[in-house]
């Protein structure tokens, strides 16, 4: 589950990797907006979320190590 979510977040923030699996990206979007409860706080245009509590993930300059640590911890 974390791997699917991680794939989605990387895809949305950093860009679509050449080997991105569309099914995992779609599943990650569902996790972000649903069970992961991320969309309630964060803005992420690709996920259609408009949260107002946490930072906008569209504006942050995240790298893969930051995203990995955040999602897995």
GROMACS .gro file of N, CA and C in nm:
model
  219
    1UNK      N    1   0.082  -0.118   0.000
    1UNK     CA    2   0.000   0.000   0.000
    1UNK      C    3   0.087   0.125   0.000
    2UNK      N    4   0.191   0.128   0.081
    2UNK     CA    5   0.280   0.244   0.084
    2UNK      C    6   0.348   0.264  -0.051
    3UNK      N    7   0.381   0.154  -0.119
    3UNK     CA    8   0.447   0.164  -0.248
    3UNK      C    9   0.356   0.229  -0.352
    4UNK      N   10   0.228   0.193  -0.349
    4UNK     CA   11   0.131   0.252  -0.442
    4UNK      C   12   0.116   0.401  -0.414
    5UNK      N   13   0.101   0.436  -0.288
    5UNK     CA   14   0.087   0.576  -0.250
    5UNK      C   15   0.212   0.654  -0.286
    6UNK      N   16   0.327   0.598  -0.258
    6UNK     CA   17   0.455   0.661  -0.290
    6UNK      C   18   0.465   0.687  -0.440
    7UNK      N   19   0.426   0.590  -0.521
    7UNK     CA   20   0.429   0.607  -0.667
    7UNK      C   21   0.343   0.724  -0.709
    8UNK      N   22   0.225   0.735  -0.651
    8UNK     CA   23   0.135   0.845  -0.684
    8UNK      C   24   0.196   0.979  -0.645
    9UNK      N   25   0.246   0.991  -0.524
    9UNK     CA   26   0.301   1.118  -0.477
    9UNK      C   27   0.420   1.160  -0.562
   10UNK      N   28   0.509   1.068  -0.591
   10UNK     CA   29   0.624   1.100  -0.676
   10UNK      C   30   0.576   1.146  -0.813
   11UNK      N   31   0.480   1.075  -0.869
   11UNK     CA   32   0.427   1.109  -1.000
   11UNK      C   33   0.370   1.250  -1.002
   12UNK      N   34   0.296   1.286  -0.900
   12UNK     CA   35   0.231   1.418  -0.895
   12UNK      C   36   0.327   1.531  -0.867
   13UNK      N   37   0.423   1.508  -0.781
   13UNK     CA   38   0.511   1.616  -0.737
   13UNK      C   39   0.633   1.631  -0.827
   14UNK      N   40   0.695   1.523  -0.863
   14UNK     CA   41   0.819   1.530  -0.939
   14UNK      C   42   0.794   1.517  -1.088
   15UNK      N   43   0.691   1.448  -1.127
   15UNK     CA   44   0.663   1.426  -1.268
   15UNK      C   45   0.648   1.278  -1.295
   16UNK      N   46   0.593   1.248  -1.408
   16UNK     CA   47   0.566   1.109  -1.444
   16UNK      C   48   0.695   1.038  -1.485
   17UNK      N   49   0.742   0.943  -1.403
   17UNK     CA   50   0.861   0.866  -1.441
   17UNK      C   51   0.830   0.780  -1.564
   18UNK      N   52   0.931   0.750  -1.641
   18UNK     CA   53   0.913   0.671  -1.763
   18UNK      C   54   0.850   0.535  -1.735
   19UNK      N   55   0.876   0.479  -1.619
   19UNK     CA   56   0.826   0.346  -1.586
   19UNK      C   57   0.706   0.348  -1.491
   20UNK      N   58   0.637   0.462  -1.481
   20UNK     CA   59   0.523   0.472  -1.390
   20UNK      C   60   0.409   0.382  -1.437
   21UNK      N   61   0.354   0.310  -1.343
   21UNK     CA   62   0.243   0.219  -1.370
   21UNK      C   63   0.112   0.296  -1.350
   22UNK      N   64   0.034   0.316  -1.457
   22UNK     CA   65  -0.092   0.392  -1.444
   22UNK      C   66  -0.188   0.335  -1.340
   23UNK      N   67  -0.190   0.205  -1.325
   23UNK     CA   68  -0.279   0.144  -1.225
   23UNK      C   69  -0.236   0.182  -1.084
   24UNK      N   70  -0.104   0.182  -1.059
   24UNK     CA   71  -0.054   0.220  -0.927
   24UNK      C   72  -0.076   0.369  -0.902
   25UNK      N   73  -0.059   0.450  -1.006
   25UNK     CA   74  -0.081   0.592  -0.992
   25UNK      C   75  -0.227   0.620  -0.956
   26UNK      N   76  -0.318   0.552  -1.021
   26UNK     CA   77  -0.461   0.567  -0.993
   26UNK      C   78  -0.494   0.520  -0.851
   27UNK      N   79  -0.438   0.407  -0.812
   27UNK     CA   80  -0.461   0.355  -0.676
   27UNK      C   81  -0.403   0.450  -0.572
   28UNK      N   82  -0.288   0.508  -0.600
   28UNK     CA   83  -0.227   0.604  -0.508
   28UNK      C   84  -0.313   0.728  -0.490
   29UNK      N   85  -0.375   0.772  -0.600
   29UNK     CA   86  -0.466   0.887  -0.593
   29UNK      C   87  -0.584   0.856  -0.502
   30UNK      N   88  -0.635   0.734  -0.512
   30UNK     CA   89  -0.746   0.693  -0.426
   30UNK      C   90  -0.703   0.692  -0.279
   31UNK      N   91  -0.582   0.647  -0.251
   31UNK     CA   92  -0.531   0.645  -0.114
   31UNK      C   93  -0.513   0.788  -0.063
   32UNK      N   94  -0.454   0.874  -0.146
   32UNK     CA   95  -0.430   1.014  -0.108
   32UNK      C   96  -0.561   1.083  -0.073
   33UNK      N   97  -0.663   1.061  -0.155
   33UNK     CA   98  -0.792   1.126  -0.134
   33UNK      C   99  -0.881   1.053  -0.034
   34UNK      N  100  -0.854   0.928  -0.007
   34UNK     CA  101  -0.940   0.849   0.081
   34UNK      C  102  -0.873   0.807   0.209
   35UNK      N  103  -0.835   0.679   0.215
   35UNK     CA  104  -0.782   0.619   0.337
   35UNK      C  105  -0.660   0.692   0.394
   36UNK      N  106  -0.576   0.747   0.307
   36UNK     CA  107  -0.457   0.818   0.355
   36UNK      C  108  -0.490   0.951   0.421
   37UNK      N  109  -0.608   1.002   0.393
   37UNK     CA  110  -0.658   1.127   0.450
   37UNK      C  111  -0.564   1.246   0.427
   38UNK      N  112  -0.494   1.247   0.316
   38UNK     CA  113  -0.400   1.355   0.285
   38UNK      C  114  -0.472   1.476   0.227
   39UNK      N  115  -0.573   1.450   0.144
   39UNK     CA  116  -0.642   1.556   0.071
   39UNK      C  117  -0.715   1.654   0.161
   40UNK      N  118  -0.749   1.612   0.281
   40UNK     CA  119  -0.817   1.702   0.373
   40UNK      C  120  -0.729   1.817   0.418
   41UNK      N  121  -0.600   1.799   0.412
   41UNK     CA  122  -0.507   1.903   0.458
   41UNK      C  123  -0.425   1.965   0.345
   42UNK      N  124  -0.390   1.885   0.244
   42UNK     CA  125  -0.297   1.930   0.141
   42UNK      C  126  -0.363   1.959   0.008
   43UNK      N  127  -0.311   2.061  -0.060
   43UNK     CA  128  -0.348   2.087  -0.199
   43UNK      C  129  -0.255   2.004  -0.287
   44UNK      N  130  -0.313   1.933  -0.381
   44UNK     CA  131  -0.235   1.861  -0.482
   44UNK      C  132  -0.322   1.855  -0.607
   45UNK      N  133  -0.291   1.942  -0.702
   45UNK     CA  134  -0.373   1.959  -0.822
   45UNK      C  135  -0.404   1.827  -0.891
   46UNK      N  136  -0.303   1.741  -0.910
   46UNK     CA  137  -0.323   1.614  -0.980
   46UNK      C  138  -0.420   1.522  -0.907
   47UNK      N  139  -0.434   1.541  -0.777
   47UNK     CA  140  -0.527   1.459  -0.699
   47UNK      C  141  -0.663   1.526  -0.685
   48UNK      N  142  -0.672   1.651  -0.729
   48UNK     CA  143  -0.797   1.725  -0.716
   48UNK      C  144  -0.826   1.767  -0.574
   49UNK      N  145  -0.725   1.774  -0.490
   49UNK     CA  146  -0.747   1.808  -0.350
   49UNK      C  147  -0.723   1.958  -0.326
   50UNK      N  148  -0.799   2.013  -0.234
   50UNK     CA  149  -0.793   2.156  -0.205
   50UNK      C  150  -0.785   2.182  -0.054
   51UNK      N  151  -0.714   2.098   0.018
   51UNK     CA  152  -0.701   2.116   0.163
   51UNK      C  153  -0.642   2.251   0.198
   52UNK      N  154  -0.670   2.297   0.319
   52UNK     CA  155  -0.624   2.430   0.360
   52UNK      C  156  -0.540   2.429   0.487
   53UNK      N  157  -0.512   2.312   0.541
   53UNK     CA  158  -0.440   2.305   0.669
   53UNK      C  159  -0.290   2.287   0.648
   54UNK      N  160  -0.252   2.188   0.570
   54UNK     CA  161  -0.110   2.159   0.548
   54UNK      C  162  -0.055   2.236   0.430
   55UNK      N  163   0.075   2.221   0.406
   55UNK     CA  164   0.135   2.292   0.293
   55UNK      C  165   0.084   2.238   0.159
   56UNK      N  166   0.085   2.324   0.058
   56UNK     CA  167   0.048   2.283  -0.077
   56UNK      C  168   0.161   2.198  -0.133
   57UNK      N  169   0.129   2.076  -0.169
   57UNK     CA  170   0.231   1.987  -0.223
   57UNK      C  171   0.270   2.027  -0.365
   58UNK      N  172   0.188   2.110  -0.430
   58UNK     CA  173   0.222   2.161  -0.562
   58UNK      C  174   0.333   2.265  -0.554
   59UNK      N  175   0.344   2.335  -0.443
   59UNK     CA  176   0.441   2.443  -0.430
   59UNK      C  177   0.573   2.400  -0.366
   60UNK      N  178   0.572   2.288  -0.296
   60UNK     CA  179   0.695   2.242  -0.230
   60UNK      C  180   0.792   2.188  -0.333
   61UNK      N  181   0.918   2.207  -0.308
   61UNK     CA  182   1.023   2.153  -0.394
   61UNK      C  183   1.078   2.027  -0.327
   62UNK      N  184   1.004   1.918  -0.339
   62UNK     CA  185   1.041   1.793  -0.274
   62UNK      C  186   1.128   1.708  -0.363
   63UNK      N  187   1.217   1.634  -0.300
   63UNK     CA  188   1.295   1.537  -0.375
   63UNK      C  189   1.253   1.398  -0.330
   64UNK      N  190   1.302   1.298  -0.397
   64UNK     CA  191   1.257   1.161  -0.373
   64UNK      C  192   1.287   1.115  -0.231
   65UNK      N  193   1.397   1.156  -0.171
   65UNK     CA  194   1.429   1.111  -0.036
   65UNK      C  195   1.333   1.172   0.067
   66UNK      N  196   1.291   1.296   0.047
   66UNK     CA  197   1.196   1.359   0.139
   66UNK      C  198   1.060   1.291   0.129
   67UNK      N  199   1.016   1.265   0.007
   67UNK     CA  200   0.887   1.199  -0.013
   67UNK      C  201   0.889   1.058   0.046
   68UNK      N  202   0.996   0.985   0.023
   68UNK     CA  203   1.009   0.849   0.076
   68UNK      C  204   1.001   0.849   0.228
   69UNK      N  205   1.076   0.936   0.292
   69UNK     CA  206   1.077   0.943   0.439
   69UNK      C  207   0.940   0.982   0.492
   70UNK      N  208   0.874   1.078   0.429
   70UNK     CA  209   0.744   1.124   0.475
   70UNK      C  210   0.638   1.015   0.462
   71UNK      N  211   0.637   0.948   0.350
   71UNK     CA  212   0.534   0.845   0.327
   71UNK      C  213   0.557   0.722   0.412
   72UNK      N  214   0.680   0.682   0.431
   72UNK     CA  215   0.707   0.559   0.506
   72UNK      C  216   0.709   0.579   0.657
   73UNK      N  217   0.730   0.699   0.702
   73UNK     CA  218   0.733   0.724   0.847
   73UNK      C  219   0.599   0.776   0.890
   0.00000   0.00000   0.00000
